[in-house]
Amino acid sequence: MKRRRMNQVPLFSSAGEQAKMLVTSNLIDAAWAKIPELQRGQSALPSSVQTMIDHPTPNSTIVVFAPLPDSTQYPLPQGGDLVPYPDFDFLGTKEWPSVSINRAALTLFESLKNHLYGLKTELNKREGQLIITGHSLGGSIASLFTLYLLSSMDKESKCRPICITFGSPLIGNFALQHSHWNSFFLHLVSDKDPLPTLFLSSGRSAPTSSHSQATAYKPFGTYLLCSEIGCACFDDPDLILKILTVASSEVAGGLLQVVDYGEILRNLKNRAICKGPQLAGERFAYPFSDGIVMELKTIGIDPAKHNIDTTRMEAEARTLAKKTKASDAKELNDIKKYMVMLEWYKKKSKEANKCYYDCFKNGDFQRDVRIEEFMGQLTTYWEDMVAQAERKPQKEGASFRTAWFQSATTFRRMVEPLDIAIFYRDGGRDYINNGRSPLYKLLEKLYDEAAKNTTREGPDSKNKKVSVLLTDDSCFWAHVEDAILSCQSLNHANSTPEQRESSWKNLVEFGKYVTKQIENFAVSPEIFLEQSSFMKWWRMYEASIDAFRNFYTSPLVNFMKSHKYDDYGLPEEA
Amino acid sequence: MGETVGNLIGLNDEVIHPAATLAVEAHNSPSKQFLVKKIKIRHDYSSVVVLAFSGSMFPDDWFGQPPFGKTKIDTGNFPSLTSLNDGGDAVVNGSFLRRFNGVLDKLSHAKELKEAIEKKRQVVFSGYSSAGPIAILATVYFLENRTLSPRCLTFGSPLLGDRIFGHVLRREGWSDYFTHFVMKYDIIPRIMLSPSSTEQEQILNYFKSKFDRKNINPAPPSGFYLTVVGNASSVASYEACHLMGCRNPSLDIIKSFIELSPYRPSGTYVFCTGNGNLVVVKNPNAVLQILIHCAELGESNTAEVEKRSLDEHSAYLSELKECLGMQAVVSLDGGPATATLNDLGLSPQAMLCLQAAEEFENRRSRNLEKIRNYLEKIEVELEMLRKYKGNAQISRLGYYDSFKLQNEDDDFHANVSRLEIAGIWDEIKEMLKEFELPDDFEKKPEFIEIGKIYRRLVEPLDIANFYRHRKDKETGPYVIGRGARPKRYRFAQRWLEHDENKPFGSRSESCFCAEVEQLGIDIKEKGYLQEIKDRIHQLERNLIAWIGDESLDDDVLLENSTFVKWWRDLPLKCKSESDRIENLIRGKADRL
């Protein structure tokens, strides 16, 4: 029995309306019209797939790929298995890092590569609308070529592409579901066409080693699925795969049937302005599920019979519907608010002549309790951003991260010291190897990569306002804590000479590290506040030097002993 | 039951049929630009003046520059017809606007209208077919002028304006003054949803020879239905996707490859079902869906429906006579009712579209409720900021400058309050941009007022924060009308200016400190150029005016404020109001 909670708002499925909008517009006709035209023309390339380029208006370009109608001279390549294709690894996501492509499509694509490279160079110069279209294996080439083109396009590109294929086989194992690129692909498939699932079924029938690969085919883009009586648009890969599989199992006759997409489009256009036999009837009590059942039945799928869970689809749609631009705007301001709270905490600590790190570690202020709440909110927010980036293909994920990585860096430098404080307060040792969360590791890795790629003007200039700066290395305090532990080990009565030697070595290393930070103005002057953990370490270290290694000296020791830090970070006198 | 069309559209039933008759007569009298007739209402002896416009079936008078002949409305004659939320000016059919401008002169001098104004008579602008849009524009024109409060009746009118046009009519509360009668299959009310084509020209030529009566029975064109209704259907489906909350991002990409008609219905629609029943619909999204879905082909063949779509355009008088006699009227705005929909011959898919249109309105009401619930929270934060401001005044620094320094606990709390309200206000801003709030939101006094208070109290803090962090280096200056200024303030300012009928920019008192800061920076970089001097003079005049009408708080005049310190450092030759401003500063010091 269907149940809907009273407070839930009705949802709708727009799969049918989107399909109707497409077939009543001229976009798909314009794409299809070029295919028979290309097939009638002279073949220009020594290949089973031909291509041409046309400019219907000065501001639009159409690129067409179609197989030769007569394939005796150049037979279409065979091969339903997936072949790893590292050239397309820019499509890899965290879940699907390496990309494999259908062998037949890849063979064709490789054989045309010289030609396609020239075409890409030409298209990169153009502005305006770009339609890339193709039929059957030509459509596979159209898709691969579009991906190839997208990978080299920058944000400023004035060229807007869309790829429209007709009855093309599935291409590869990569997932574009969470990618912006997904919306550039539109695949028209008739329920009478066996070709789209051709490789899928061949992979299935042969339970060889390629079996697991063959079933790893993943649809991407939007599918416009059509039957005699109507059409519907879907973009959920699992649902599309299911529908395609059902359709292919019901296609009679197999391969020989040739599907005329021109005729299909004409029929759908007429259907679009017909009411159909039924009149409206009652209001729909469950518009989403009632709607989607109607839409699926239109394309020959019975959700009950084919085990399609419309309740789950509705639940997913409901989650998506909650995220709006308005709710995003609110969230962004909340995140800013939490950061302001933390900045204030840091400032208040400094006024009390302490580092916020130490204040938090010792629980000096009452407001510390809420600080943990803000840390939690901020961490969740950034974990979500990182996860979003990881679901996108590598290249797109990278540019998505560029947009926010500055804020993420500030977050890491502000919040990680607090996590370090908790770690050592609770008796932890060696935070970097035992306590550091994957989020911080990843954010730091991103920062290092970005720093490598941007030409920096050497170490930050002295004019930089060091006084308001956050310490560059968000793990600075972890190093300090470990140095304190080393000092303790050095001084401990029960320590073996080996332990002492190793502790001393650690301390020398730490000294070098701090010197470098100071030279680069990369640490906040707050670390020199009288009660900071760093000064606590220095006093212990100074005592150890006197006790164990009299006359030991280093740049840091000089710096500290001569109180040079009193001037550190002060504005230079003019 | 018992509702009549007149009740539902707020006009006496006795006016409708005479207005239609006059409209048809006027349409076919091209020698006169309009006809006027006084109609006596029997039951209360009042008179209504109906003014009906002439029409034209020349394709040039319908379609300008292909594909849609659209043009921006001229905001000189129609100052309200613009969006207050970045949506730009309303777009209308350029040919219809041109024809309206052609009759405007004669219309504004019409003695019948002057008399109606004097005698406080109800005026109805009426138009049949291509005269419908002229009647609509005339009605808007006089509503803008506020000399008259006319009503508008059209019969088989083509669409005139875009989504912003309808949004403005609803925002201003004018939408109910417009009533459009449409026959179930009449092709003309749908024709503007399709780009201009030879098919459309054939349709117009057919009507032209029919109306000219030179040719008694011209041969009707054929084969246009699939094109015209097909294109219209594309528009309806695109809108339906939005109503249904389409979550497939490819929709936007596809849209950028398809040029859809910009025109959308506005006002109240009355559909004549063909069996004597009338269906009244006010929800503009529902109107669009019905316009398309009830014209869809059913059992009968295309040729039959095609012929009917032409015949019905000239059947308004007889159909209305029957309908108005029967008064079998249903209003759809309580939600789509089954029986009515079957009268219109709608499909189950159409029912879903109508439910989505209804749900969209419900969602907008829920959003409004949500924002209303925020008001209390906003008020709490504003109260905190008022106290903060009071304390800052006591410290003789002014709250702009104390906030900029961020030294005290209070400054921090003020910053948190600022961010709390900014979150809410940004949410409102996004909803407005997506039309996710009721159309009249920006006219609601409670929001105009809180927007004004919010802007005056909080925007200086945003500016202080902006210049404290020298964000102008990253984003460019904080400019009143664009650039780095947050849109939430720009929108709130537009609401107030629109409400007070003032030009854009006249209410930028909340940006006073931004101009002071920016002038300081610009002088350092460029010196005292003439352009800078002009800006200083403008700033001085604004200061005097805003202090005068109390829209700008006088703590900018505190001795230690950024403004006073900066202004006193200016060379005397750059100041134009030196004495008056000195007096203001001294006056402020004396009051403390």
Coordinates of N, CA and C in Angstrom, one line a residue, chain B residues 58-186:
Chain B
F58 N -2.2 42.4 -41.1 CA -1.0 42.4 -41.9 C 0.1 41.7 -41.1
P59 N 0.8 40.7 -41.7 CA 1.8 40.0 -40.9 C 2.8 40.9 -40.3
D60 N 3.1 42.1 -40.9 CA 4.1 43.0 -40.3 C 3.6 43.6 -39.0
D61 N 2.3 43.6 -38.8 CA 1.7 44.1 -37.6 C 1.7 43.1 -36.5
W62 N 2.2 41.9 -36.8 CA 2.2 40.8 -35.8 C 3.6 40.4 -35.5
F63 N 4.4 40.2 -36.6 CA 5.8 39.7 -36.4 C 6.8 40.6 -36.9
G64 N 7.7 41.1 -36.0 CA 8.8 41.9 -36.4 C 10.0 41.0 -36.7
Q65 N 11.1 41.4 -36.2 CA 12.4 40.7 -36.3 C 12.2 39.2 -35.9
P66 N 12.4 38.3 -36.9 CA 12.3 36.9 -36.5 C 13.4 36.5 -35.4
P67 N 13.2 35.5 -34.7 CA 12.0 34.6 -34.7 C 10.8 35.1 -33.9
F68 N 10.9 36.0 -33.0 CA 9.8 36.2 -32.1 C 9.4 37.7 -32.1
G69 N 10.1 38.6 -32.8 CA 9.8 40.0 -32.9 C 9.7 40.7 -31.5
K70 N 10.6 40.2 -30.6 CA 10.4 40.7 -29.2 C 11.2 42.1 -29.1
T71 N 10.8 42.9 -28.2 CA 11.5 44.1 -27.9 C 11.3 44.4 -26.4
K72 N 12.3 45.2 -25.9 CA 12.2 45.6 -24.5 C 11.1 46.7 -24.4
I73 N 10.3 46.6 -23.4 CA 9.3 47.7 -23.2 C 10.0 49.0 -22.9
D74 N 9.4 50.1 -23.4 CA 10.0 51.4 -23.0 C 9.6 51.8 -21.7
T75 N 10.5 51.9 -20.8 CA 10.2 52.2 -19.4 C 9.9 53.7 -19.1
G76 N 9.9 54.5 -20.2 CA 9.5 55.9 -20.1 C 8.0 55.9 -19.9
N77 N 7.3 55.2 -20.8 CA 5.8 55.1 -20.7 C 5.3 54.1 -19.7
F78 N 6.2 53.1 -19.4 CA 5.8 52.0 -18.6 C 6.9 51.8 -17.5
P79 N 7.0 52.8 -16.6 CA 8.1 52.7 -15.6 C 8.1 51.5 -14.7
S80 N 6.9 50.9 -14.4 CA 6.8 49.7 -13.5 C 7.3 48.4 -14.2
L81 N 7.2 48.4 -15.5 CA 7.4 47.1 -16.2 C 8.9 46.6 -16.2
T82 N 9.4 46.5 -15.0 CA 10.8 46.0 -14.9 C 10.9 45.2 -13.6
S83 N 11.8 44.3 -13.6 CA 12.0 43.4 -12.4 C 12.8 44.1 -11.4
L84 N 12.4 43.9 -10.1 CA 13.2 44.5 -9.0 C 14.3 43.5 -8.5
N85 N 14.4 42.4 -9.2 CA 15.4 41.4 -8.7 C 16.3 40.9 -9.8
D86 N 16.8 41.8 -10.6 CA 17.8 41.5 -11.6 C 17.3 40.8 -12.9
G87 N 16.0 40.7 -13.0 CA 15.4 40.0 -14.2 C 15.3 40.9 -15.4
G88 N 15.7 42.2 -15.2 CA 15.6 43.1 -16.4 C 14.2 43.7 -16.7
D89 N 14.1 44.4 -17.8 CA 12.9 45.0 -18.1 C 12.0 44.0 -18.8
A90 N 10.7 44.2 -18.8 CA 9.7 43.3 -19.5 C 10.0 43.4 -21.0
V91 N 9.7 42.2 -21.6 CA 9.8 42.1 -23.1 C 8.4 41.9 -23.6
V92 N 8.1 42.7 -24.7 CA 6.9 42.5 -25.4 C 7.0 42.4 -26.9
N93 N 6.0 42.0 -27.6 CA 6.0 41.9 -29.0 C 6.1 43.4 -29.6
G94 N 7.2 43.6 -30.3 CA 7.5 44.9 -30.8 C 6.5 45.5 -31.8
S95 N 5.9 44.6 -32.6 CA 4.9 45.1 -33.5 C 3.6 45.7 -32.8
F96 N 3.2 44.9 -31.7 CA 2.0 45.4 -31.0 C 2.4 46.7 -30.2
L97 N 3.6 46.8 -29.7 CA 4.0 48.0 -29.0 C 4.0 49.2 -30.0
R98 N 4.5 48.9 -31.2 CA 4.5 50.0 -32.2 C 3.1 50.5 -32.5
R99 N 2.2 49.5 -32.6 CA 0.8 49.9 -32.9 C 0.2 50.7 -31.8
F100 N 0.5 50.2 -30.5 CA 0.0 51.0 -29.4 C 0.5 52.4 -29.4
N101 N 1.8 52.6 -29.7 CA 2.4 53.9 -29.7 C 1.7 54.8 -30.8
G102 N 1.2 54.1 -31.8 CA 0.5 54.8 -32.9 C -0.8 55.4 -32.4
V103 N -1.5 54.8 -31.5 CA -2.8 55.3 -31.1 C -2.7 56.1 -29.8
L104 N -1.5 56.1 -29.2 CA -1.4 56.7 -27.8 C -1.8 58.2 -27.8
D105 N -1.3 58.9 -28.8 CA -1.6 60.3 -28.8 C -3.1 60.6 -28.9
K106 N -3.7 59.9 -29.8 CA -5.1 60.2 -29.9 C -5.9 59.7 -28.7
L107 N -5.4 58.6 -28.1 CA -6.0 58.0 -26.9 C -5.9 59.0 -25.8
S108 N -4.8 59.5 -25.6 CA -4.6 60.4 -24.4 C -5.4 61.7 -24.5
H109 N -5.8 62.0 -25.7 CA -6.6 63.2 -25.9 C -8.1 62.9 -26.0
A110 N -8.5 61.7 -25.9 CA -9.9 61.3 -26.2 C -10.8 62.0 -25.2
K111 N -11.8 62.7 -25.7 CA -12.7 63.4 -24.8 C -13.5 62.5 -24.0
E112 N -13.8 61.3 -24.6 CA -14.6 60.3 -23.8 C -13.9 59.9 -22.5
L113 N -12.6 59.8 -22.6 CA -11.9 59.3 -21.5 C -11.8 60.5 -20.4
K114 N -11.6 61.7 -20.9 CA -11.6 62.8 -20.0 C -12.9 62.9 -19.2
E115 N -14.0 62.7 -20.0 CA -15.3 62.8 -19.3 C -15.5 61.6 -18.3
A116 N -15.0 60.5 -18.7 CA -15.1 59.3 -17.8 C -14.4 59.6 -16.5
I117 N -13.2 60.2 -16.6 CA -12.4 60.5 -15.4 C -13.2 61.5 -14.5
E118 N -13.7 62.6 -15.2 CA -14.5 63.6 -14.4 C -15.7 62.9 -13.7
K119 N -16.4 62.1 -14.5 CA -17.7 61.6 -13.9 C -17.4 60.3 -13.1
K120 N -16.1 59.9 -13.0 CA -15.7 58.7 -12.3 C -16.4 57.5 -12.8
R121 N -16.4 57.4 -14.1 CA -17.0 56.2 -14.7 C -16.0 55.1 -14.9
Q122 N -16.5 53.9 -14.8 CA -15.6 52.7 -15.1 C -15.3 52.7 -16.6
V123 N -14.0 52.6 -16.9 CA -13.5 52.5 -18.3 C -13.1 51.1 -18.5
V124 N -13.5 50.5 -19.7 CA -13.1 49.2 -20.1 C -12.4 49.3 -21.5
F125 N -11.1 48.9 -21.5 CA -10.4 48.8 -22.8 C -10.7 47.4 -23.4
S126 N -11.1 47.4 -24.6 CA -11.5 46.1 -25.2 C -10.8 45.8 -26.5
G127 N -10.5 44.6 -26.8 CA -9.8 44.3 -28.1 C -10.1 42.9 -28.5
Y128 N -10.3 42.7 -29.8 CA -10.5 41.4 -30.4 C -9.3 41.1 -31.2
S129 N -8.8 39.8 -31.2 CA -7.7 39.4 -32.0 C -6.5 40.3 -31.8
S130 N -6.0 40.9 -32.9 CA -4.7 41.7 -32.8 C -4.9 43.0 -32.1
A131 N -6.2 43.3 -31.8 CA -6.4 44.5 -31.0 C -6.3 44.2 -29.5
G132 N -6.3 42.9 -29.2 CA -6.2 42.6 -27.7 C -5.0 43.1 -27.1
P133 N -3.8 42.9 -27.7 CA -2.6 43.5 -27.1 C -2.6 45.0 -26.9
I134 N -3.3 45.7 -27.8 CA -3.3 47.2 -27.7 C -4.2 47.5 -26.5
A135 N -5.3 46.8 -26.3 CA -6.1 47.0 -25.1 C -5.3 46.8 -23.8
I136 N -4.5 45.7 -23.9 CA -3.7 45.4 -22.7 C -2.7 46.6 -22.4
L137 N -2.0 47.0 -23.4 CA -1.0 48.1 -23.2 C -1.7 49.4 -22.8
A138 N -2.9 49.7 -23.4 CA -3.6 50.9 -22.9 C -3.9 50.8 -21.5
T139 N -4.4 49.6 -21.0 CA -4.8 49.5 -19.6 C -3.6 49.7 -18.7
V140 N -2.4 49.0 -19.1 CA -1.2 49.2 -18.3 C -0.8 50.6 -18.2
Y141 N -0.9 51.3 -19.4 CA -0.5 52.7 -19.5 C -1.3 53.6 -18.5
F142 N -2.6 53.4 -18.4 CA -3.4 54.2 -17.5 C -3.2 53.8 -16.1
L143 N -3.0 52.5 -15.9 CA -2.7 52.1 -14.5 C -1.4 52.7 -14.0
E144 N -0.4 52.8 -14.9 CA 0.9 53.5 -14.5 C 0.6 54.9 -14.2
N145 N -0.2 55.6 -15.0 CA -0.5 57.0 -14.8 C -1.3 57.3 -13.6
R146 N -2.0 56.3 -13.2 CA -2.9 56.4 -12.0 C -4.0 57.5 -12.2
T147 N -4.3 57.9 -13.4 CA -5.4 58.8 -13.7 C -6.7 58.0 -13.7
L148 N -6.6 56.8 -14.1 CA -7.8 55.9 -14.3 C -7.5 54.6 -13.7
S149 N -8.6 53.8 -13.4 CA -8.4 52.5 -13.0 C -9.2 51.6 -14.0
P150 N -8.7 51.4 -15.2 CA -9.5 50.8 -16.2 C -9.4 49.2 -16.1
R151 N -10.4 48.6 -16.7 CA -10.4 47.2 -16.9 C -10.1 46.8 -18.3
C152 N -9.6 45.6 -18.5 CA -9.3 45.2 -19.9 C -10.0 43.9 -20.2
L153 N -10.6 43.8 -21.4 CA -11.3 42.6 -21.8 C -10.8 42.3 -23.2
T154 N -10.2 41.1 -23.4 CA -9.8 40.7 -24.8 C -10.5 39.4 -25.2
F155 N -10.6 39.3 -26.5 CA -11.3 38.1 -27.1 C -10.4 37.5 -28.2
G156 N -10.0 36.3 -28.0 CA -9.1 35.7 -28.9 C -7.8 36.5 -29.2
S157 N -7.2 37.0 -28.1 CA -6.0 37.9 -28.3 C -4.8 37.0 -28.4
P158 N -3.8 37.4 -29.2 CA -2.5 36.8 -29.2 C -1.7 37.2 -27.9
L159 N -0.7 36.4 -27.5 CA 0.1 36.8 -26.3 C 0.9 38.0 -26.6
L160 N 1.1 38.8 -25.6 CA 1.8 40.1 -25.8 C 3.2 40.1 -25.0
G161 N 3.2 39.7 -23.8 CA 4.4 40.0 -23.0 C 5.1 38.7 -22.5
D162 N 6.3 38.9 -21.9 CA 7.0 37.7 -21.4 C 6.7 37.5 -19.9
R163 N 7.5 36.7 -19.3 CA 7.3 36.3 -17.9 C 7.4 37.5 -16.9
I164 N 8.3 38.4 -17.2 CA 8.5 39.6 -16.4 C 7.2 40.5 -16.5
F165 N 6.7 40.6 -17.7 CA 5.5 41.4 -17.9 C 4.4 40.9 -17.0
G166 N 4.1 39.6 -17.0 CA 3.1 39.0 -16.1 C 3.4 39.1 -14.6
H167 N 4.7 38.9 -14.3 CA 5.2 39.1 -12.9 C 4.9 40.5 -12.4
V168 N 5.2 41.5 -13.2 CA 4.9 42.9 -12.8 C 3.4 43.1 -12.6
L169 N 2.6 42.6 -13.5 CA 1.1 42.8 -13.3 C 0.7 42.2 -12.0
R170 N 1.2 41.1 -11.7 CA 0.8 40.4 -10.4 C 1.5 41.2 -9.2
R171 N 2.7 41.6 -9.4 CA 3.4 42.3 -8.3 C 2.6 43.6 -7.9
E172 N 2.2 44.3 -9.0 CA 1.5 45.6 -8.8 C 0.0 45.4 -8.4
G173 N -0.5 44.1 -8.4 CA -1.9 43.9 -8.0 C -2.8 44.3 -9.2
W174 N -2.3 44.3 -10.4 CA -3.1 44.7 -11.5 C -3.7 43.5 -12.3
S175 N -3.2 42.3 -12.0 CA -3.5 41.2 -12.8 C -5.0 40.9 -13.0
D176 N -5.7 41.2 -11.9 CA -7.1 40.9 -11.9 C -7.9 41.8 -12.8
Y177 N -7.3 42.9 -13.2 CA -8.0 43.8 -14.1 C -8.1 43.4 -15.6
F178 N -7.3 42.3 -15.9 CA -7.2 41.8 -17.3 C -7.9 40.5 -17.4
T179 N -8.9 40.5 -18.4 CA -9.6 39.2 -18.6 C -9.5 38.9 -20.1
H180 N -9.1 37.6 -20.3 CA -8.9 37.2 -21.7 C -9.8 36.0 -22.0
F181 N -10.7 36.2 -23.0 CA -11.6 35.1 -23.4 C -10.9 34.3 -24.5
V182 N -10.9 33.0 -24.3 CA -10.2 32.1 -25.3 C -11.1 30.9 -25.6
M183 N -11.3 30.7 -26.9 CA -12.1 29.5 -27.3 C -11.1 28.3 -27.3
K184 N -11.7 27.1 -27.1 CA -10.9 25.9 -26.8 C -9.8 25.7 -27.9
Y185 N -10.2 25.8 -29.2 CA -9.2 25.5 -30.2 C -8.6 26.7 -31.0
D186 N -9.2 27.9 -30.7 CA -8.7 29.1 -31.4 C -7.2 29.1 -31.6

